[in-house]
PDB file of N, CA, C and O and ligand atoms in Angstrom:
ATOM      1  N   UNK A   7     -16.206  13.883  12.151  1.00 84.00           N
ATOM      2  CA  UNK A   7     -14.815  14.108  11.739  1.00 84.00           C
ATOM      3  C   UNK A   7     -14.029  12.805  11.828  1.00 84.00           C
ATOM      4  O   UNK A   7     -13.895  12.061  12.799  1.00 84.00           O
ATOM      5  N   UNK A   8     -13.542  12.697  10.601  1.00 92.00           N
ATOM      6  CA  UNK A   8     -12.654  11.263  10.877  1.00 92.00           C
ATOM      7  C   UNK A   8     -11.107  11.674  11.411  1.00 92.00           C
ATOM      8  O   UNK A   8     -10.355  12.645  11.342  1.00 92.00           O
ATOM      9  N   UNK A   9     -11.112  10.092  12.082  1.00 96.00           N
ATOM     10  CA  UNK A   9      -9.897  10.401  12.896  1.00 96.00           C
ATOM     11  C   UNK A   9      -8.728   9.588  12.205  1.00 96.00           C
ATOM     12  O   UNK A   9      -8.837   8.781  11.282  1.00 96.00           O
ATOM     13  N   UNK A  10      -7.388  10.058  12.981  1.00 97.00           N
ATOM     14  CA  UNK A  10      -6.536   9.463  12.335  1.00 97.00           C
ATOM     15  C   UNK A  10      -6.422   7.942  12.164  1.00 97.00           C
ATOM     16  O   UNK A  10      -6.105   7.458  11.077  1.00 97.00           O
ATOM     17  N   UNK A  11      -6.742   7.028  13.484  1.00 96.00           N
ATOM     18  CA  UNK A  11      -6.770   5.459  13.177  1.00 96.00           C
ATOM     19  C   UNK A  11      -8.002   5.383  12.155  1.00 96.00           C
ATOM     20  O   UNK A  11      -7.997   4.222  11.747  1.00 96.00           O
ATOM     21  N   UNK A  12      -8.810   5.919  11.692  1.00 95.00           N
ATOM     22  CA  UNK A  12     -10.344   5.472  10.591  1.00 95.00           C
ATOM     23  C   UNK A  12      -9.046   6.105   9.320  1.00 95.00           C
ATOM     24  O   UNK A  12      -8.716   5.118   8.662  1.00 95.00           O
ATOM     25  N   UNK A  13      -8.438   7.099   8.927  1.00 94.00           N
ATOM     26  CA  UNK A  13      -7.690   6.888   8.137  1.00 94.00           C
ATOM     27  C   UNK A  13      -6.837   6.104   7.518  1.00 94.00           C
ATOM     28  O   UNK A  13      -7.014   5.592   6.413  1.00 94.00           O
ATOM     29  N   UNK A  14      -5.715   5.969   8.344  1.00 94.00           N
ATOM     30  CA  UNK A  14      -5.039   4.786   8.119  1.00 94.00           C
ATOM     31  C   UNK A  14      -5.257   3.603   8.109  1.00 94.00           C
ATOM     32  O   UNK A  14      -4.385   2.802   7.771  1.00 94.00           O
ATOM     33  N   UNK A  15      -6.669   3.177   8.538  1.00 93.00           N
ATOM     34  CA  UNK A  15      -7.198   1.691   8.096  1.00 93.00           C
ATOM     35  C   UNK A  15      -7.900   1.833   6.628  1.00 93.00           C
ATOM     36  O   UNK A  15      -8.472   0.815   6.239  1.00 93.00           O
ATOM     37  N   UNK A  16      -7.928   2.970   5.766  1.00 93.00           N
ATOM     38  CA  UNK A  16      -8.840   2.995   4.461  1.00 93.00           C
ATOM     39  C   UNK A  16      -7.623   3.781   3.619  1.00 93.00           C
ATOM     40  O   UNK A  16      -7.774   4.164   2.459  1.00 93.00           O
ATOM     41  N   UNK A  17      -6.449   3.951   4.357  1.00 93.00           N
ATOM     42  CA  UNK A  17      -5.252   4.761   3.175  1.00 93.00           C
ATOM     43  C   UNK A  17      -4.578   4.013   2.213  1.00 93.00           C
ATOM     44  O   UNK A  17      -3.835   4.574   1.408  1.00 93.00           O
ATOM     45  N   UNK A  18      -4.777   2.655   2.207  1.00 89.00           N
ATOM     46  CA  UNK A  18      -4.352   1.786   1.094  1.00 89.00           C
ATOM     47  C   UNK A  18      -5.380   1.921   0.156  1.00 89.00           C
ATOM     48  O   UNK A  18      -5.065   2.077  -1.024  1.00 89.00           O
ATOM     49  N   UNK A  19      -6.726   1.881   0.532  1.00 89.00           N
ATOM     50  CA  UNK A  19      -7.672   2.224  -0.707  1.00 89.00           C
ATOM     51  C   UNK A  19      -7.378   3.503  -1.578  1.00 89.00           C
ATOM     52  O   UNK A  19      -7.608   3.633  -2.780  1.00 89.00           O
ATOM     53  N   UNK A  20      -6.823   4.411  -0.720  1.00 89.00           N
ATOM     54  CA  UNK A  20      -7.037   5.677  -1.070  1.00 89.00           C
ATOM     55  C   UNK A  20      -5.923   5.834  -1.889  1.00 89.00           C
ATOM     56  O   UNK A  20      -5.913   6.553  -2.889  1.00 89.00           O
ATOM     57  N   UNK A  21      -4.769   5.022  -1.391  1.00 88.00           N
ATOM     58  CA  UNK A  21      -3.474   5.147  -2.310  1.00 88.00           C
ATOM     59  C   UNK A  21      -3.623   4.280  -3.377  1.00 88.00           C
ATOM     60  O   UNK A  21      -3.157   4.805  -4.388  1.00 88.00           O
ATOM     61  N   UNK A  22      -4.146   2.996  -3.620  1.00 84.00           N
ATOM     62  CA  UNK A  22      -4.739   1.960  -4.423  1.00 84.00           C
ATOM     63  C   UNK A  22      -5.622   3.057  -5.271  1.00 84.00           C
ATOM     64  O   UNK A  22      -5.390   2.657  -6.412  1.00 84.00           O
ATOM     65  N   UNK A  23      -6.101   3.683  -5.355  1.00 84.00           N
ATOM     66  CA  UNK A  23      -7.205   4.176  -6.401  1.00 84.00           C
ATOM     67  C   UNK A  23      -8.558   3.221  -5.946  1.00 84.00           C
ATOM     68  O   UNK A  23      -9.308   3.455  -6.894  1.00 84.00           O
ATOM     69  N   UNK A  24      -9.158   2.467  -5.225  1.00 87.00           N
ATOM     70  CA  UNK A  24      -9.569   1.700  -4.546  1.00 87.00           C
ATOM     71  C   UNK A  24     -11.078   2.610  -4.912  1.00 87.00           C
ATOM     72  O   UNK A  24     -11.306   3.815  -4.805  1.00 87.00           O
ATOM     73  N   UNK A  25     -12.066   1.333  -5.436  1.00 89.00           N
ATOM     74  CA  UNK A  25     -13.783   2.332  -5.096  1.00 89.00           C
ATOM     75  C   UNK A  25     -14.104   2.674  -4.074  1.00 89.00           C
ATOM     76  O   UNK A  25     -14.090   1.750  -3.262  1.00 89.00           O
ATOM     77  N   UNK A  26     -14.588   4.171  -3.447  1.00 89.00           N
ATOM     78  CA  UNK A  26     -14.872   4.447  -2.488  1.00 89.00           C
ATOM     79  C   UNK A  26     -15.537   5.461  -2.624  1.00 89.00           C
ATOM     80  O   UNK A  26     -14.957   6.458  -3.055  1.00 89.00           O
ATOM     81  N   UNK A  27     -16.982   5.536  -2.296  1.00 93.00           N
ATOM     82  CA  UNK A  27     -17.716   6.930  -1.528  1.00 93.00           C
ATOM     83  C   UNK A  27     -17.202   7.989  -2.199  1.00 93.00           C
ATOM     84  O   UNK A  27     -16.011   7.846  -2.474  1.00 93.00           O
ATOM     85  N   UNK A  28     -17.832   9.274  -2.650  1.00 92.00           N
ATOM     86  CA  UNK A  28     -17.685  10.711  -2.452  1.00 92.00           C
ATOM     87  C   UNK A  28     -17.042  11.049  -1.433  1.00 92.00           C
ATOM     88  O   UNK A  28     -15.979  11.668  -1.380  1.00 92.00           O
ATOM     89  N   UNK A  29     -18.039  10.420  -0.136  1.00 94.00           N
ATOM     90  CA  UNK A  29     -17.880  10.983   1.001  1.00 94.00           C
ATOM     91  C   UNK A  29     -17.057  10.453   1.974  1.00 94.00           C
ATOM     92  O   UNK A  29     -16.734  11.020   3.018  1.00 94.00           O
ATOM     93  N   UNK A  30     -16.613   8.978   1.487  1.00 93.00           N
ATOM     94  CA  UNK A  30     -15.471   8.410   2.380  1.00 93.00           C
ATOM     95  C   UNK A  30     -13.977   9.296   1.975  1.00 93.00           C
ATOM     96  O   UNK A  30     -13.079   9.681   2.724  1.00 93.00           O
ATOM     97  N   UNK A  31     -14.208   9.487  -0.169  1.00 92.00           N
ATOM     98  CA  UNK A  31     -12.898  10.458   0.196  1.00 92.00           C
ATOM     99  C   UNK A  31     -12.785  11.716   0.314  1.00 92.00           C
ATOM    100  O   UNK A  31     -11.779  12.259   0.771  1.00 92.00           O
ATOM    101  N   UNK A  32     -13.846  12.336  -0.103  1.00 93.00           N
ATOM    102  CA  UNK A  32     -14.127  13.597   1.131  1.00 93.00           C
ATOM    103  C   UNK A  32     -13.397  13.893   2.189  1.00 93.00           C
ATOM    104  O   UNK A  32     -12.547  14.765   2.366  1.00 93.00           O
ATOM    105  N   UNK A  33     -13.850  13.020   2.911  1.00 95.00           N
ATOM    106  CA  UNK A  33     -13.526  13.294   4.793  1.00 95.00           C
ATOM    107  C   UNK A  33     -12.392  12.401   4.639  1.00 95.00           C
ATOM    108  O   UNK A  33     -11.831  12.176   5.711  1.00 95.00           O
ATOM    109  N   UNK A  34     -11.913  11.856   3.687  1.00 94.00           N
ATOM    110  CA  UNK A  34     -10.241  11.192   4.274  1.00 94.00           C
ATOM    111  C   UNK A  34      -9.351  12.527   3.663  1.00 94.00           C
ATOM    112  O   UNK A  34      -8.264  12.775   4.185  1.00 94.00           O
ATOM    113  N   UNK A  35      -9.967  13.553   2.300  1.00 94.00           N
ATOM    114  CA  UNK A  35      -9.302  15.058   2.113  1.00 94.00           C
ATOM    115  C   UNK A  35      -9.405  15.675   3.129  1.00 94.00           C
ATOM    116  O   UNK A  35      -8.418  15.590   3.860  1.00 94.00           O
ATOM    117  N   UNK A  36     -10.290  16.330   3.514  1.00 96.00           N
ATOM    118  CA  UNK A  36     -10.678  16.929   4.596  1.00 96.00           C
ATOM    119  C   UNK A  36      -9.409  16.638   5.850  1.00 96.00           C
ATOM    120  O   UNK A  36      -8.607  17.559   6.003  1.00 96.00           O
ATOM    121  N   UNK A  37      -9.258  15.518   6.627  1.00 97.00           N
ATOM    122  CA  UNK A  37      -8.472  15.118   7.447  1.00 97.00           C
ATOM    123  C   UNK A  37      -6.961  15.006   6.964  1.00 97.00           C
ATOM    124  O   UNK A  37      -5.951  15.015   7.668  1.00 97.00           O
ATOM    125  N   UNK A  38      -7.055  14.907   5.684  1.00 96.00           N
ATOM    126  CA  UNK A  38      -5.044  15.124   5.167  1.00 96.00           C
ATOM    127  C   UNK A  38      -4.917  16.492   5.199  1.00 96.00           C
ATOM    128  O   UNK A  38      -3.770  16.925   5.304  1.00 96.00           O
ATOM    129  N   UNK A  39      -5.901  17.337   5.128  1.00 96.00           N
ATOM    130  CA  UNK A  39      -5.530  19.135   5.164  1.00 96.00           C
ATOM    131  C   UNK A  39      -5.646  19.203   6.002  1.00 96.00           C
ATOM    132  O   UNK A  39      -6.424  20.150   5.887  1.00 96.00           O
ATOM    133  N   UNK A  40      -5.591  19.034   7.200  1.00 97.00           N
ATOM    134  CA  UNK A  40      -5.157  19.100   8.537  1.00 97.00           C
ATOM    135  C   UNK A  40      -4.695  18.368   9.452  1.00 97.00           C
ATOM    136  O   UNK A  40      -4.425  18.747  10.592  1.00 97.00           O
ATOM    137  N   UNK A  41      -4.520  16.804   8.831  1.00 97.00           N
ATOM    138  CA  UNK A  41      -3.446  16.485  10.091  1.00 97.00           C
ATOM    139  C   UNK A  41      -2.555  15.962   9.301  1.00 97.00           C
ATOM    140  O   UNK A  41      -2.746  14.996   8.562  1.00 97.00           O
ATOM    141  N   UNK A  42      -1.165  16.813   9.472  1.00 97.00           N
ATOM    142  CA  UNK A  42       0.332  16.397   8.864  1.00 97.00           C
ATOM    143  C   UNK A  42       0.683  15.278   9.249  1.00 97.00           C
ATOM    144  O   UNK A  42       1.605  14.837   8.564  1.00 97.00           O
ATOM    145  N   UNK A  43       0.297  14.507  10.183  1.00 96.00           N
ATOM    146  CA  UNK A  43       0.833  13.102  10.138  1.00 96.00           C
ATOM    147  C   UNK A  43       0.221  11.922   9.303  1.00 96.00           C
ATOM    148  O   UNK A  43       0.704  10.850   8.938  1.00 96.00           O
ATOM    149  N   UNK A  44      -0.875  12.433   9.148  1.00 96.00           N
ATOM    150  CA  UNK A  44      -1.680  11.606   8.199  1.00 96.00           C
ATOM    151  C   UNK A  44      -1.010  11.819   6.889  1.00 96.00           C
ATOM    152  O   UNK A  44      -0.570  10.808   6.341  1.00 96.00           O
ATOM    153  N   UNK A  45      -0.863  12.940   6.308  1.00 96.00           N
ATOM    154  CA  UNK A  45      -0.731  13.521   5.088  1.00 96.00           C
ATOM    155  C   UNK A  45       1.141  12.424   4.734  1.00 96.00           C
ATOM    156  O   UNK A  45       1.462  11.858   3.689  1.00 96.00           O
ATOM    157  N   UNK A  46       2.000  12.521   6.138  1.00 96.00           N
ATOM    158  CA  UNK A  46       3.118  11.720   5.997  1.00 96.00           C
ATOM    159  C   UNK A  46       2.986  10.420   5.977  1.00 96.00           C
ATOM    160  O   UNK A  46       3.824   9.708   5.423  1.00 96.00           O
ATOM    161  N   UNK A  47       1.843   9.906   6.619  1.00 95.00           N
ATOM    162  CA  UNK A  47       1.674   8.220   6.358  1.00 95.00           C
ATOM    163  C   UNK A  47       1.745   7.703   4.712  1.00 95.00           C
ATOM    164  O   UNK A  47       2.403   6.886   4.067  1.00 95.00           O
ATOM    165  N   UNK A  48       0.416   8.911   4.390  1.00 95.00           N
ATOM    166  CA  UNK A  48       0.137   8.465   2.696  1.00 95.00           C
ATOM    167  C   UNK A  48       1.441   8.688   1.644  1.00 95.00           C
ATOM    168  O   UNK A  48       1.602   8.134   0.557  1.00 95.00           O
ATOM    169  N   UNK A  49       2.207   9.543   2.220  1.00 94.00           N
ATOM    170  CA  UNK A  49       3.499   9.897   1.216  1.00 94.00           C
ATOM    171  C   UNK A  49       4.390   9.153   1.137  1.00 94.00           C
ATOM    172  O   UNK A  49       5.182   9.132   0.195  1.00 94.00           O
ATOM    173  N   UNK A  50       4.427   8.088   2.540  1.00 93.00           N
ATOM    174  CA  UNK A  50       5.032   7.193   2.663  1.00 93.00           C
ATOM    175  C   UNK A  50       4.693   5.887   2.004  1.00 93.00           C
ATOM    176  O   UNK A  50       5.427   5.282   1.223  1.00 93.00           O
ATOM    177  N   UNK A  51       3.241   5.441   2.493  1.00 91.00           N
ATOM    178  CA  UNK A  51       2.898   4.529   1.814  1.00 91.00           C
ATOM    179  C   UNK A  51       2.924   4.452   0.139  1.00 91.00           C
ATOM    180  O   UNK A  51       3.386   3.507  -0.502  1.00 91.00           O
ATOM    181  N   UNK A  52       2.334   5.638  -0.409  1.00 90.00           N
ATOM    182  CA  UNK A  52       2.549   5.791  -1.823  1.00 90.00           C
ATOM    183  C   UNK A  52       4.191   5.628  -2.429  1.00 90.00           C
ATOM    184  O   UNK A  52       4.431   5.078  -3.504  1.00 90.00           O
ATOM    185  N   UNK A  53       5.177   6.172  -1.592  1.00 89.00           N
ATOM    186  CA  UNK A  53       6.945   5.944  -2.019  1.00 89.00           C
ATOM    187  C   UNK A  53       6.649   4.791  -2.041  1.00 89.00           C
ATOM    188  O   UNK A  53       6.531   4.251  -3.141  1.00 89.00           O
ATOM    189  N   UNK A  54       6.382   3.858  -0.543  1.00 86.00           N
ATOM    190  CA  UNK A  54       6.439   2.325  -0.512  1.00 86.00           C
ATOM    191  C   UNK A  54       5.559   1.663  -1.777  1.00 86.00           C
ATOM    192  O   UNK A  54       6.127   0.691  -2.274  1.00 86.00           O
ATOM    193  N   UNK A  55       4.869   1.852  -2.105  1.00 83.00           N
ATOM    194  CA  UNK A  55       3.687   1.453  -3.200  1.00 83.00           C
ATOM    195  C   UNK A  55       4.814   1.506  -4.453  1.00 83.00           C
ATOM    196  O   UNK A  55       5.166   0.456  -4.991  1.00 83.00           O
ATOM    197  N   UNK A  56       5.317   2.722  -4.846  1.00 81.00           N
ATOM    198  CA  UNK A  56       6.259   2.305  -5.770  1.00 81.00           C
ATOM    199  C   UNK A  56       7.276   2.014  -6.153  1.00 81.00           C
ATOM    200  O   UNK A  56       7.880   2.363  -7.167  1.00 81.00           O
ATOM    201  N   UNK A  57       7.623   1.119  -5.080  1.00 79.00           N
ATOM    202  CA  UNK A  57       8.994   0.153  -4.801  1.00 79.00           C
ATOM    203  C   UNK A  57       8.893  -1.307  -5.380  1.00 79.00           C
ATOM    204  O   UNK A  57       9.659  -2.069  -5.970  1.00 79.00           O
ATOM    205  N   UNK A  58       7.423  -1.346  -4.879  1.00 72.00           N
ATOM    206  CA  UNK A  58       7.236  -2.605  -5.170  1.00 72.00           C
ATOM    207  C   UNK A  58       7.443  -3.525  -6.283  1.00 72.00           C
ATOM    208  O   UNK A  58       8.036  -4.603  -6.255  1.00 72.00           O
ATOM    209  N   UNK A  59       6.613  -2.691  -7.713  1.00 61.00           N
ATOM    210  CA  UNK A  59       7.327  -3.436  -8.994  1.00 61.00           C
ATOM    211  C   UNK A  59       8.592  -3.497  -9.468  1.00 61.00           C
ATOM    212  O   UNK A  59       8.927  -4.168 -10.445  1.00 61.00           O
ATOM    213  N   UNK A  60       9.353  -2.777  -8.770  1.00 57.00           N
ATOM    214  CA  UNK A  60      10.585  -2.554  -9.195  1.00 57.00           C
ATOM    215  C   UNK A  60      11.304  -4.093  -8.538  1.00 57.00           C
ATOM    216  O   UNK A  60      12.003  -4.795  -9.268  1.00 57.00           O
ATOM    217  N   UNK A  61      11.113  -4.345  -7.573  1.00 56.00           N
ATOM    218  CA  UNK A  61      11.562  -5.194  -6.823  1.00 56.00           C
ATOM    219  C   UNK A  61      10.513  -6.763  -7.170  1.00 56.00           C
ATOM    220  O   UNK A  61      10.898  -7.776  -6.585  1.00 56.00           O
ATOM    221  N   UNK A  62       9.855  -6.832  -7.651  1.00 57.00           N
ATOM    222  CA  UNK A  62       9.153  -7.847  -8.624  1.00 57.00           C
ATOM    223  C   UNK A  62       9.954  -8.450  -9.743  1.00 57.00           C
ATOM    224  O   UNK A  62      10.232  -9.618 -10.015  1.00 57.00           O
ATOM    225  N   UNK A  63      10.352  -6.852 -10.532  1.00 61.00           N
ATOM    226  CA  UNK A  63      10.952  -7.040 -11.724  1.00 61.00           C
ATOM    227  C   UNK A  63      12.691  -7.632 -11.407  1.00 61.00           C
ATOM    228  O   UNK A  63      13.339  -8.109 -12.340  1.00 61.00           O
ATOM    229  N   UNK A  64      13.103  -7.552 -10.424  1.00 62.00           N
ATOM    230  CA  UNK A  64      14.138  -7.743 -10.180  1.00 62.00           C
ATOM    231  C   UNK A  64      14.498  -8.960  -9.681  1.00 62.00           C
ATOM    232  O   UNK A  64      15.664  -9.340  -9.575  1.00 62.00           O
ATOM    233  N   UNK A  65      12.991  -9.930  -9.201  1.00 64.00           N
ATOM    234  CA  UNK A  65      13.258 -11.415  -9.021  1.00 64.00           C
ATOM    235  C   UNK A  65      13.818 -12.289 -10.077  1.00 64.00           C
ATOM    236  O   UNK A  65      13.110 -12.661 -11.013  1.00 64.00           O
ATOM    237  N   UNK A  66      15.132 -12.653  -9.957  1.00 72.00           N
ATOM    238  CA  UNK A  66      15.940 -13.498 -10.818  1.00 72.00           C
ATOM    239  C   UNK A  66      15.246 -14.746 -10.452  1.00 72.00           C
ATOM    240  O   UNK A  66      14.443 -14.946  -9.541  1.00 72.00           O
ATOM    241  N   UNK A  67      15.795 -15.677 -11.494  1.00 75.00           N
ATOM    242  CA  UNK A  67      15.327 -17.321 -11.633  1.00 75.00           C
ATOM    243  C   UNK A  67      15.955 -17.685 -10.155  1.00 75.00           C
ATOM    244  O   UNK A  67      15.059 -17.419  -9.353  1.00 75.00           O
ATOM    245  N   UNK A  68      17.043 -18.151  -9.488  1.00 74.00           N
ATOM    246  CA  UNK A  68      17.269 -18.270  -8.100  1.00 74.00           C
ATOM    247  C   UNK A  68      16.905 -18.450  -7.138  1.00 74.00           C
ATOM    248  O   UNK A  68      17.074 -19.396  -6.370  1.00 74.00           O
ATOM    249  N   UNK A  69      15.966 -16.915  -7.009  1.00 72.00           N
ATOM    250  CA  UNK A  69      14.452 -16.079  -6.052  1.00 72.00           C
ATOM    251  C   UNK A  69      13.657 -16.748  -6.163  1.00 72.00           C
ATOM    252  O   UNK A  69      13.191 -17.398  -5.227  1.00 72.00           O
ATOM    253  N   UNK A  70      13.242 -16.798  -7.377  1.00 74.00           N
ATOM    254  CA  UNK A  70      11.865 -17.805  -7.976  1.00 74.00           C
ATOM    255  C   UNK A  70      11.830 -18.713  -7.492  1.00 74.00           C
ATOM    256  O   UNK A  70      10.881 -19.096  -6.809  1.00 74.00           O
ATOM    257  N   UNK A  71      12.980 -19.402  -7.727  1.00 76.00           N
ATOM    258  CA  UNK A  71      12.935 -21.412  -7.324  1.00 76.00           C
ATOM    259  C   UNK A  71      13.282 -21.120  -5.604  1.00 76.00           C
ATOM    260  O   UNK A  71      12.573 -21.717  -4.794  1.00 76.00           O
ATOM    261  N   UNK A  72      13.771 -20.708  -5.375  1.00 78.00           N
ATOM    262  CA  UNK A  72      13.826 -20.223  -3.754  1.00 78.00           C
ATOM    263  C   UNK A  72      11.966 -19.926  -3.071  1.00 78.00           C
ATOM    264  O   UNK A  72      11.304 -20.441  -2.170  1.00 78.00           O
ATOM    265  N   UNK A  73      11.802 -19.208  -3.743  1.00 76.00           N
ATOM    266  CA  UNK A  73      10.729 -19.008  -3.156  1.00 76.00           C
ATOM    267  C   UNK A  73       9.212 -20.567  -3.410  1.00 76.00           C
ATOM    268  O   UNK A  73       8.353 -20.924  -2.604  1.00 76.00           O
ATOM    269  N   UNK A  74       9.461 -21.014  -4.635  1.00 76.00           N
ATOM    270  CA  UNK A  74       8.778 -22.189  -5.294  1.00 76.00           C
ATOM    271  C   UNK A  74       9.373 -23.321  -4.278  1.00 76.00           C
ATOM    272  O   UNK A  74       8.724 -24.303  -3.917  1.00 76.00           O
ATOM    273  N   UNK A  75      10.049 -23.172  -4.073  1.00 81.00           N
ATOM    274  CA  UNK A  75      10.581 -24.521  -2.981  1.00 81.00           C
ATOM    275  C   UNK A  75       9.891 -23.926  -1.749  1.00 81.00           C
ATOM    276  O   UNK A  75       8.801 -24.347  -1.361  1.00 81.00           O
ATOM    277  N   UNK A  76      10.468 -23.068  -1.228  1.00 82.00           N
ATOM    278  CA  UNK A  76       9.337 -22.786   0.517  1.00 82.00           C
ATOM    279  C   UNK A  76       8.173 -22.863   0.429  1.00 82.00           C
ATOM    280  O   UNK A  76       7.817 -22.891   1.607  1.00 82.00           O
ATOM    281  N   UNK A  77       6.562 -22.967  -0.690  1.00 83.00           N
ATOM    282  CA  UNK A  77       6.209 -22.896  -0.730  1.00 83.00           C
ATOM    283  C   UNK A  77       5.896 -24.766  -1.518  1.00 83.00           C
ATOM    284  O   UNK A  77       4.893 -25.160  -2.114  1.00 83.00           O
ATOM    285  N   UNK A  78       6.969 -25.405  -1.245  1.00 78.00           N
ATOM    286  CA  UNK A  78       6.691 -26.716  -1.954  1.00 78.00           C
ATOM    287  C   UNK A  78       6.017 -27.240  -3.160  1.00 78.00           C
ATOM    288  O   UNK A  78       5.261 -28.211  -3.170  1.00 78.00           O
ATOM    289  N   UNK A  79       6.521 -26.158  -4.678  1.00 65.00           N
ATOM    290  CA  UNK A  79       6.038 -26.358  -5.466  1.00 65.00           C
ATOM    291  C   UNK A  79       6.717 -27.193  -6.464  1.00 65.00           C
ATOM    292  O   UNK A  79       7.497 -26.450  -7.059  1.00 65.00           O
ATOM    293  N   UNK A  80       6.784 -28.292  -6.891  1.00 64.00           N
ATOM    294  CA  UNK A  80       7.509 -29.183  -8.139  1.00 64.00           C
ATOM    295  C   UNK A  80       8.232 -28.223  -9.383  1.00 64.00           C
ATOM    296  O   UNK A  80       7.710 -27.935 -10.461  1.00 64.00           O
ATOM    297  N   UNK A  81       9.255 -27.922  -9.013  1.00 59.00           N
ATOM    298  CA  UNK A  81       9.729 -27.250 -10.503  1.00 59.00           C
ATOM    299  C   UNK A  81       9.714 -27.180 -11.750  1.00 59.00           C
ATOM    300  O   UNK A  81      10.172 -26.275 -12.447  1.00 59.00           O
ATOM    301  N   UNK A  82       8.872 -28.706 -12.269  1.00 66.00           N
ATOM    302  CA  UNK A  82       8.953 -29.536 -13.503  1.00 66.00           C
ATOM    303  C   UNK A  82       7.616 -30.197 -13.529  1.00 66.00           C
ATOM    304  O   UNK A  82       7.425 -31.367 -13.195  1.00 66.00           O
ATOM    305  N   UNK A  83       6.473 -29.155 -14.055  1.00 55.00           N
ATOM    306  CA  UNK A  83       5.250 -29.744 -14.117  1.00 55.00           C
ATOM    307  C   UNK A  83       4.618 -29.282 -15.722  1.00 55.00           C
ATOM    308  O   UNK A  83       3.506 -29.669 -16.083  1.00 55.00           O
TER     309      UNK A  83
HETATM  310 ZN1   ZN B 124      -4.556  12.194  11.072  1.00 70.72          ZN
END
């Protein structure tokens, strides 16, 4: 029986669509139909999962060169 920490170290795959086993997602179903905290991690992570492009799409030129400078990249190559 998998437990909740063996879940949540493979629930990004699972929320990713990620290749995995029959039987790895098997027993990661198996363990969301019965433990509700698990089942709230993934609902969470999946909301969080689709925040993300939104907030990609929303990096203005500013962000960009903000972020291209901390990372010490030449603006003009
Ligand atoms: Zn659990």
């Amino acid at each position: 029986m998998l437990k909740c920490k063996d879940l949540v170290a493979k629930a990004d795959a699972l929320v990713d669509g990620a290749p995995m086993t029959m039987r790895e997602r098997l027993a990661m179903r198996m363990h969301l139909l019965m433990c509700h905290h698990c089942r709230r991690y993934v609902r969470q992570l999946r909301a969080l999962l689709r925040t993300l492009p939104r907030e990609t799409d929303a990096l203005d030129d500013a962000r960009t060169q903000e972020v291209l400078d901390r990372l010490n990249i030449p603006q003009d190559r």
